[in-house]
Amino acid sequence: MEVIEKQPENSLQEKLISLVDKISIASVQDKKNLIKKDDFLLLLQNKDLIFDYTRNKANQIRQENFSNKIYIRALIEISNYCKNACYYCGINCKNQNIQRYRLSSEQIMECCKTAYELGFRTFVLQGGEDIFFTDEIICKLIKSIKEKYPDCAITLSLGEKSKESYALYKQAGVDRYLLREETANSEHYQKLHPKNMNHKNRLECLRSLKNLGFQTGAGFMVGSPFQTLDDIAQDLCFIQSLKPEMVGIGPFIPHEQTEFAKFPSGDLNLTLFILSLIRIMLPKVLLPATTALSSINPEGRTLGILSGANVVMPNVSPMEQRKNYALYNNKASVNEESAEGLILLQKQLDKINCKIDFSRGDYQQ
Ligand code: 5AD
């Protein structure tokens, strides 16, 4: 608001403000007045002019919908084996320099126990696309977790599967599924992935997850190699039409043993700006301040929350395996990023007048 008073003569700024307001209005009108790609692009090109206004609006919308509550999810990294060779990812199958591990069902149950005792009521099972974890093994595991912790939500983040597999997971009791599209532009997708990976299939997976009734998470990395602002605008359009219940947005961070080792990390402020646009577009979305954001800036998590994020996902994987789940270098997994650090987390949240919410934190219409 301050910005308007200071520079009433600046017509570009007025246009940008009315565009941000339009995103907000469109979000409650459902399907009417969807924002066009060129409008998102204009905002991205001029983010510095509209950054504070957008962030304040996003932060306000977060408070209106969730008051001062921040949901926590226990992240369990179940395997770093992966059959894919995504060029950006440190656990891609071509990387011979990492020690591979796979948690046993007993170890995963143990992680759930630790997390439950700490107060977590959502378990996120994330891993590479590890062929060891057949549908049968996954479903058995899900059923055991649900049986022992019927008051908890389960989120899976295990990559692309067939519609039939997703249906089995749903039947077994999975509540949520995270699968970032990585980019909505198929040409860009092909620059990030080898030929055997297919953009159409990725998008179909997301549609299937939505249709099966999962709380579905989409998203992308900010500043991934070859990404343009136009690509990001396309992702924003994609997310606007998909209306996922969760959105994962974090900066790209290079990993030294990947093809993209020499590319720079994604920009902090651009990431924060995009988080704000997503919060304004989808007021009730579950939006984590991601580990990648904390990894590029020690204040990343707080800044993310002040830009509209309302979820954090501390790591509860066994300590000795955490270093091996390095999707990128210098990944935060200790202190506030870990489960042991819930007290530290609360202290961090105190400073911005927020508090941990220990409920399941499902998406509410
Ligand atoms: N930098 C940041 N994020 C990454 N991811 C994978 N590799 C990297 C990286 N180098 C993200 C992808 C994936 C999620 C689990 O982690 O977006 O979907």
Short mmCIF file of C-alpha atoms and ligand atoms in Angstrom, two decimals:
data_model
loop_
_atom_site.label_atom_id
_atom_site.label_comp_id
_atom_site.label_asym_id
_atom_site.label_seq_id
_atom_site.Cartn_x
_atom_site.Cartn_y
_atom_site.Cartn_z
CA MET A 1 0.00 0.00 0.00
CA GLU A 2 2.82 2.33 0.96
CA VAL A 3 4.20 1.89 -2.52
CA ILE A 4 1.08 3.33 -4.16
CA GLU A 5 1.16 6.44 -2.03
CA LYS A 6 4.81 7.08 -2.76
CA GLN A 7 4.60 6.79 -6.52
CA PRO A 8 1.10 7.55 -7.74
CA GLU A 9 2.51 8.65 -11.10
CA ASN A 10 4.02 5.28 -11.87
CA SER A 11 1.53 3.68 -14.21
CA LEU A 12 3.49 0.42 -14.67
CA GLN A 13 3.40 -0.07 -10.96
CA GLU A 14 -0.34 0.58 -10.89
CA LYS A 15 -0.80 -1.99 -13.60
CA LEU A 16 1.26 -4.51 -11.64
CA ILE A 17 -0.73 -3.89 -8.49
CA SER A 18 -4.00 -4.36 -10.32
CA LEU A 19 -2.65 -7.62 -11.80
CA VAL A 20 -1.76 -8.98 -8.36
CA ASP A 21 -5.22 -7.98 -7.15
CA LYS A 22 -6.72 -9.71 -10.19
CA ILE A 23 -4.98 -12.99 -9.22
CA SER A 24 -6.54 -12.67 -5.80
CA ILE A 25 -10.03 -11.96 -7.17
CA ALA A 26 -9.76 -14.80 -9.72
CA SER A 27 -8.88 -17.18 -6.89
CA VAL A 28 -12.33 -16.77 -5.34
CA GLN A 29 -14.30 -16.59 -8.57
CA ASP A 30 -13.29 -20.04 -9.79
CA LYS A 31 -12.53 -20.43 -13.47
CA LYS A 32 -13.61 -16.89 -14.37
CA ASN A 33 -10.96 -14.31 -15.20
CA LEU A 34 -8.02 -16.70 -15.19
CA ILE A 35 -4.72 -14.85 -15.40
CA LYS A 36 -2.97 -15.07 -18.78
CA LYS A 37 0.62 -16.16 -19.25
CA ASP A 38 1.67 -12.70 -20.47
CA ASP A 39 0.35 -11.14 -17.28
CA PHE A 40 2.36 -13.56 -15.12
CA LEU A 41 5.36 -12.80 -17.31
CA LEU A 42 4.95 -9.04 -16.83
CA LEU A 43 4.87 -9.56 -13.06
CA LEU A 44 7.98 -11.76 -13.15
CA GLN A 45 9.85 -9.27 -15.34
CA ASN A 46 9.09 -6.44 -12.93
CA LYS A 47 9.17 -8.32 -9.65
CA ASP A 48 11.31 -5.72 -7.86
CA LEU A 49 8.64 -3.07 -8.40
CA ILE A 50 5.90 -5.22 -6.90
CA PHE A 51 7.82 -7.49 -4.52
CA ASP A 52 6.79 -5.91 -1.19
CA TYR A 53 3.17 -5.46 -2.20
CA THR A 54 2.92 -9.09 -3.35
CA ARG A 55 4.64 -10.46 -0.27
CA ASN A 56 2.47 -8.47 2.13
CA LYS A 57 -0.67 -9.59 0.34
CA ALA A 58 0.45 -13.24 0.36
CA ASN A 59 1.38 -13.09 4.01
CA GLN A 60 -2.00 -11.56 4.83
CA ILE A 61 -3.84 -14.29 2.89
CA ARG A 62 -1.82 -16.94 4.74
CA GLN A 63 -2.84 -15.39 8.06
CA GLU A 64 -6.51 -15.10 7.06
CA ASN A 65 -6.62 -18.80 6.17
CA PHE A 66 -4.30 -20.38 8.74
CA SER A 67 -3.87 -17.63 11.37
CA ASN A 68 -0.42 -18.11 12.91
CA LYS A 69 -0.31 -21.91 12.42
CA ILE A 70 2.47 -23.67 10.56
CA TYR A 71 1.92 -27.34 9.71
CA ILE A 72 4.77 -29.79 10.17
CA ARG A 73 5.39 -33.00 8.20
CA ALA A 74 7.86 -35.72 9.09
CA LEU A 75 10.02 -36.38 6.05
CA ILE A 76 11.32 -39.94 5.72
CA GLU A 77 13.74 -40.46 2.84
CA ILE A 78 13.15 -44.16 2.26
CA SER A 79 15.60 -44.87 -0.57
CA ASN A 80 18.19 -43.09 -2.69
CA TYR A 81 18.14 -45.76 -5.39
CA CYS A 82 16.61 -44.36 -8.56
CA LYS A 83 16.09 -45.75 -12.03
CA ASN A 84 16.05 -42.30 -13.60
CA ALA A 85 18.88 -40.09 -14.79
CA CYS A 86 17.44 -36.59 -14.29
CA TYR A 87 20.31 -34.21 -15.07
CA TYR A 88 19.76 -31.99 -12.02
CA CYS A 89 19.43 -34.62 -9.32
CA GLY A 90 22.28 -35.90 -7.15
CA ILE A 91 20.74 -39.35 -6.68
CA ASN A 92 20.31 -39.99 -10.41
CA CYS A 93 21.24 -43.53 -11.44
CA LYS A 94 24.37 -42.42 -13.28
CA ASN A 95 25.99 -41.10 -10.12
CA GLN A 96 28.46 -43.77 -9.03
CA ASN A 97 29.95 -41.70 -6.25
CA ILE A 98 27.21 -41.98 -3.68
CA GLN A 99 26.52 -44.70 -1.25
CA ARG A 100 23.10 -46.14 -2.02
CA TYR A 101 20.75 -47.11 0.79
CA ARG A 102 17.23 -48.34 1.21
CA LEU A 103 15.41 -48.34 4.54
CA SER A 104 13.77 -51.57 5.62
CA SER A 105 10.10 -51.60 6.56
CA GLU A 106 11.21 -51.91 10.20
CA GLN A 107 13.41 -48.83 9.88
CA ILE A 108 10.57 -46.88 8.28
CA MET A 109 8.20 -47.94 11.08
CA GLU A 110 10.86 -46.82 13.56
CA CYS A 111 11.03 -43.39 11.89
CA CYS A 112 7.23 -43.12 12.13
CA LYS A 113 7.41 -43.99 15.82
CA THR A 114 10.02 -41.34 16.54
CA ALA A 115 8.03 -38.80 14.53
CA TYR A 116 4.75 -39.71 16.23
CA GLU A 117 6.29 -39.31 19.66
CA LEU A 118 7.63 -35.91 18.68
CA GLY A 119 4.07 -34.92 17.74
CA PHE A 120 4.01 -35.30 13.97
CA ARG A 121 0.71 -36.43 12.44
CA THR A 122 1.81 -36.57 8.81
CA PHE A 123 4.48 -38.90 7.50
CA VAL A 124 5.98 -38.12 4.09
CA LEU A 125 7.65 -41.12 2.46
CA GLN A 126 9.96 -39.81 -0.22
CA GLY A 127 12.43 -41.66 -2.38
CA GLY A 128 13.95 -42.15 -5.77
CA GLU A 129 12.14 -44.39 -8.25
CA ASP A 130 13.47 -47.56 -6.66
CA ILE A 131 12.22 -50.73 -8.35
CA PHE A 132 12.71 -52.68 -5.13
CA PHE A 133 9.63 -50.95 -3.72
CA THR A 134 6.95 -52.86 -5.61
CA ASP A 135 3.30 -51.90 -5.20
CA GLU A 136 2.90 -54.90 -2.94
CA ILE A 137 5.69 -53.77 -0.60
CA ILE A 138 4.48 -50.17 -0.59
CA CYS A 139 0.86 -51.13 0.12
CA LYS A 140 1.86 -53.48 2.91
CA LEU A 141 3.93 -50.74 4.49
CA ILE A 142 1.15 -48.17 4.15
CA LYS A 143 -1.33 -50.54 5.77
CA SER A 144 1.02 -51.18 8.70
CA ILE A 145 1.55 -47.47 9.25
CA LYS A 146 -2.17 -46.75 9.04
CA GLU A 147 -2.98 -49.57 11.39
CA LYS A 148 -0.52 -48.36 14.00
CA TYR A 149 -1.21 -44.65 13.52
CA PRO A 150 -4.81 -44.32 12.29
CA ASP A 151 -4.84 -40.66 13.28
CA CYS A 152 -2.00 -39.81 10.89
CA ALA A 153 -1.91 -38.78 7.25
CA ILE A 154 0.47 -40.42 4.80
CA THR A 155 2.03 -38.57 1.89
CA LEU A 156 3.98 -40.40 -0.80
CA SER A 157 6.59 -38.86 -3.04
CA LEU A 158 7.91 -41.79 -5.06
CA GLY A 159 7.69 -40.50 -8.60
CA GLU A 160 5.86 -41.62 -11.69
CA LYS A 161 3.71 -44.75 -11.45
CA SER A 162 0.82 -46.15 -13.45
CA LYS A 163 -2.71 -45.05 -12.70
CA GLU A 164 -3.36 -48.56 -11.41
CA SER A 165 -0.49 -48.30 -8.93
CA TYR A 166 -1.71 -44.93 -7.69
CA ALA A 167 -5.17 -46.44 -7.23
CA LEU A 168 -3.70 -49.24 -5.12
CA TYR A 169 -1.89 -46.72 -2.91
CA LYS A 170 -5.12 -44.79 -2.46
CA GLN A 171 -6.94 -47.96 -1.47
CA ALA A 172 -4.18 -48.80 0.99
CA GLY A 173 -4.79 -45.48 2.72
CA VAL A 174 -2.44 -42.91 1.20
CA ASP A 175 -3.84 -39.40 1.63
CA ARG A 176 -1.51 -37.22 -0.39
CA TYR A 177 0.97 -37.54 -3.25
CA LEU A 178 3.73 -35.16 -4.25
CA LEU A 179 4.94 -35.15 -7.85
CA ARG A 180 6.43 -31.94 -9.15
CA GLU A 181 5.93 -31.34 -12.85
CA GLU A 182 9.44 -29.76 -12.73
CA THR A 183 8.46 -27.55 -15.69
CA ALA A 184 5.22 -27.05 -17.60
CA ASN A 185 7.10 -26.50 -20.86
CA SER A 186 7.76 -29.81 -22.61
CA GLU A 187 10.81 -28.47 -24.49
CA HIS A 188 12.33 -27.30 -21.24
CA TYR A 189 11.44 -30.66 -19.64
CA GLN A 190 13.48 -32.42 -22.30
CA LYS A 191 16.53 -30.29 -21.43
CA LEU A 192 16.32 -31.44 -17.81
CA HIS A 193 15.66 -35.12 -18.45
CA PRO A 194 16.99 -37.90 -20.67
CA LYS A 195 15.01 -39.01 -23.71
CA ASN A 196 13.35 -41.95 -21.99
CA MET A 197 11.50 -39.56 -19.69
CA ASN A 198 8.39 -38.06 -21.10
CA HIS A 199 6.68 -34.82 -20.17
CA LYS A 200 3.26 -35.98 -21.28
CA ASN A 201 3.44 -38.91 -18.91
CA ARG A 202 4.44 -36.66 -16.03
CA LEU A 203 1.41 -34.43 -16.57
CA GLU A 204 -0.83 -37.46 -16.97
CA CYS A 205 0.40 -38.76 -13.61
CA LEU A 206 -0.64 -35.49 -12.00
CA ARG A 207 -4.09 -35.66 -13.61
CA SER A 208 -4.50 -39.27 -12.43
CA LEU A 209 -3.54 -38.36 -8.88
CA LYS A 210 -6.08 -35.53 -8.90
CA ASN A 211 -8.78 -37.75 -10.38
CA LEU A 212 -8.14 -40.47 -7.81
CA GLY A 213 -8.82 -37.96 -5.07
CA PHE A 214 -5.35 -37.58 -3.57
CA GLN A 215 -4.42 -34.25 -2.11
CA THR A 216 -2.01 -33.68 -4.94
CA GLY A 217 1.22 -31.71 -4.94
CA ALA A 218 2.78 -30.16 -8.05
CA GLY A 219 5.63 -27.70 -8.39
CA PHE A 220 8.99 -26.90 -9.88
CA MET A 221 12.51 -25.70 -9.18
CA VAL A 222 13.23 -22.01 -9.59
CA GLY A 223 16.32 -21.28 -11.67
CA SER A 224 16.76 -24.77 -13.10
CA PRO A 225 19.15 -24.76 -16.07
CA PHE A 226 17.69 -23.24 -19.26
CA GLN A 227 14.56 -22.04 -17.45
CA THR A 228 13.27 -18.67 -18.68
CA LEU A 229 10.76 -16.34 -17.04
CA ASP A 230 8.42 -17.41 -19.81
CA ASP A 231 8.71 -21.02 -18.59
CA ILE A 232 7.90 -19.92 -15.04
CA ALA A 233 4.86 -18.00 -16.33
CA GLN A 234 3.78 -21.23 -18.03
CA ASP A 235 4.17 -23.14 -14.76
CA LEU A 236 2.03 -20.55 -12.99
CA CYS A 237 -0.68 -21.01 -15.65
CA PHE A 238 -0.41 -24.77 -15.29
CA ILE A 239 -0.78 -24.59 -11.51
CA GLN A 240 -3.66 -22.15 -11.87
CA SER A 241 -5.58 -24.63 -13.99
CA LEU A 242 -4.59 -27.83 -12.13
CA LYS A 243 -5.41 -26.32 -8.73
CA PRO A 244 -3.23 -28.71 -6.74
CA GLU A 245 -3.77 -28.94 -2.99
CA MET A 246 0.00 -28.68 -2.38
CA VAL A 247 2.74 -26.88 -4.28
CA GLY A 248 6.47 -27.50 -3.82
CA ILE A 249 8.65 -24.63 -4.97
CA GLY A 250 12.35 -24.37 -4.20
CA PRO A 251 15.47 -23.01 -5.83
CA PHE A 252 17.56 -25.25 -8.06
CA ILE A 253 20.88 -26.01 -6.33
CA PRO A 254 23.69 -27.63 -8.31
CA HIS A 255 25.09 -31.00 -7.31
CA GLU A 256 28.74 -31.48 -8.19
CA GLN A 257 28.29 -35.03 -9.50
CA THR A 258 25.61 -34.15 -12.04
CA GLU A 259 25.63 -32.75 -15.57
CA PHE A 260 24.45 -29.44 -14.13
CA ALA A 261 27.31 -29.05 -11.63
CA LYS A 262 28.44 -25.75 -13.12
CA PHE A 263 25.05 -24.02 -13.22
CA PRO A 264 24.23 -21.38 -10.60
CA SER A 265 21.65 -21.81 -7.84
CA GLY A 266 18.17 -20.34 -8.26
CA ASP A 267 17.57 -16.84 -6.94
CA LEU A 268 16.22 -16.38 -3.41
CA ASN A 269 13.98 -13.40 -4.12
CA LEU A 270 12.56 -14.90 -7.30
CA THR A 271 11.68 -18.04 -5.32
CA LEU A 272 10.03 -15.98 -2.59
CA PHE A 273 8.12 -13.93 -5.15
CA ILE A 274 6.78 -17.10 -6.79
CA LEU A 275 5.73 -18.49 -3.40
CA SER A 276 3.75 -15.31 -2.85
CA LEU A 277 2.06 -15.51 -6.25
CA ILE A 278 1.06 -19.12 -5.53
CA ARG A 279 -0.39 -18.19 -2.12
CA ILE A 280 -2.43 -15.39 -3.71
CA MET A 281 -3.59 -17.68 -6.52
CA LEU A 282 -4.51 -20.63 -4.24
CA PRO A 283 -5.32 -19.12 -0.82
CA LYS A 284 -5.77 -22.49 0.93
CA VAL A 285 -2.91 -24.36 -0.70
CA LEU A 286 -0.46 -26.30 1.47
CA LEU A 287 2.79 -24.57 0.60
CA PRO A 288 6.06 -25.67 2.20
CA ALA A 289 9.03 -23.46 2.89
CA THR A 290 11.27 -26.08 1.31
CA THR A 291 14.57 -27.53 2.47
CA ALA A 292 16.18 -26.15 -0.69
CA LEU A 293 15.11 -22.65 0.35
CA SER A 294 16.71 -23.11 3.78
CA SER A 295 19.77 -24.53 2.08
CA ILE A 296 20.51 -21.39 0.05
CA ASN A 297 19.83 -18.97 2.89
CA PRO A 298 19.88 -19.46 6.67
CA GLU A 299 16.75 -17.33 6.91
CA GLY A 300 15.13 -19.15 4.00
CA ARG A 301 12.42 -20.80 6.02
CA THR A 302 11.32 -17.66 7.84
CA LEU A 303 11.42 -15.66 4.62
CA GLY A 304 9.37 -18.38 2.92
CA ILE A 305 6.70 -18.21 5.60
CA LEU A 306 6.60 -14.42 5.42
CA SER A 307 6.09 -14.83 1.67
CA GLY A 308 3.07 -17.10 2.13
CA ALA A 309 4.39 -20.59 2.96
CA ASN A 310 2.55 -22.50 5.73
CA VAL A 311 4.23 -25.91 5.95
CA VAL A 312 7.68 -27.14 7.00
CA MET A 313 8.97 -30.66 6.57
CA PRO A 314 11.65 -31.59 9.10
CA ASN A 315 13.76 -34.63 8.31
CA VAL A 316 13.23 -37.73 10.46
CA SER A 317 15.34 -40.12 8.37
CA PRO A 318 17.99 -42.09 10.25
CA MET A 319 20.91 -39.71 10.87
CA GLU A 320 23.51 -41.96 9.23
CA GLN A 321 21.62 -41.95 5.90
CA ARG A 322 20.82 -38.27 5.63
CA LYS A 323 24.06 -37.31 3.92
CA ASN A 324 23.37 -39.91 1.25
CA TYR A 325 20.06 -38.37 0.23
CA ALA A 326 21.80 -35.42 -1.37
CA LEU A 327 19.68 -34.22 -4.27
CA TYR A 328 21.98 -31.16 -4.28
CA ASN A 329 25.05 -30.00 -2.36
CA ASN A 330 24.96 -28.36 1.09
CA LYS A 331 21.47 -29.64 1.80
CA ALA A 332 20.16 -28.59 5.18
CA SER A 333 19.18 -31.58 7.30
CA VAL A 334 20.32 -30.82 10.79
CA ASN A 335 19.27 -28.27 13.39
CA GLU A 336 15.99 -26.59 12.47
CA GLU A 337 15.66 -28.76 9.36
CA SER A 338 15.62 -31.93 11.41
CA ALA A 339 13.06 -33.42 13.73
CA GLU A 340 15.42 -33.07 16.67
CA GLY A 341 15.16 -29.36 16.11
CA LEU A 342 11.44 -28.87 16.78
CA ILE A 343 12.29 -26.66 19.74
CA LEU A 344 14.66 -24.66 17.58
CA LEU A 345 11.93 -24.48 14.96
CA GLN A 346 9.44 -23.15 17.48
CA LYS A 347 11.97 -20.52 18.56
CA GLN A 348 12.45 -19.49 14.95
CA LEU A 349 8.68 -19.29 14.46
CA ASP A 350 8.23 -17.26 17.67
CA LYS A 351 10.22 -14.46 16.10
CA ILE A 352 7.66 -14.11 13.31
CA ASN A 353 4.71 -14.67 15.60
CA CYS A 354 3.90 -18.15 14.27
CA LYS A 355 3.52 -21.48 15.98
CA ILE A 356 3.77 -25.16 15.14
CA ASP A 357 0.42 -26.80 14.51
CA PHE A 358 0.50 -30.48 15.47
CA SER A 359 -2.65 -31.57 13.62
CA ARG A 360 -2.72 -33.59 10.39
CA GLY A 361 -3.17 -30.37 8.49
CA ASP A 362 -5.26 -31.65 5.59
CA TYR A 363 -6.26 -29.41 2.71
CA GLN A 364 -9.56 -27.69 3.52
CA GLN A 365 -11.84 -26.59 0.69
N1 5AD B 1 18.11 -28.65 -6.63
C1 5AD B 1 16.90 -28.38 -6.09
N2 5AD B 1 15.88 -29.23 -6.08
C2 5AD B 1 16.10 -30.45 -6.60
N3 5AD B 1 15.27 -31.49 -6.75
C3 5AD B 1 15.97 -32.50 -7.32
N4 5AD B 1 17.22 -32.11 -7.58
C4 5AD B 1 17.33 -30.83 -7.15
C5 5AD B 1 18.37 -29.87 -7.16
N5 5AD B 1 19.56 -30.13 -7.68
C6 5AD B 1 13.84 -31.44 -6.41
C7 5AD B 1 13.01 -31.85 -7.62
C8 5AD B 1 12.25 -33.05 -7.11
C9 5AD B 1 12.28 -32.87 -5.63
C10 5AD B 1 12.08 -34.12 -4.84
O1 5AD B 1 13.56 -32.33 -5.37
O2 5AD B 1 12.11 -30.79 -7.96
O3 5AD B 1 10.93 -33.13 -7.60
#
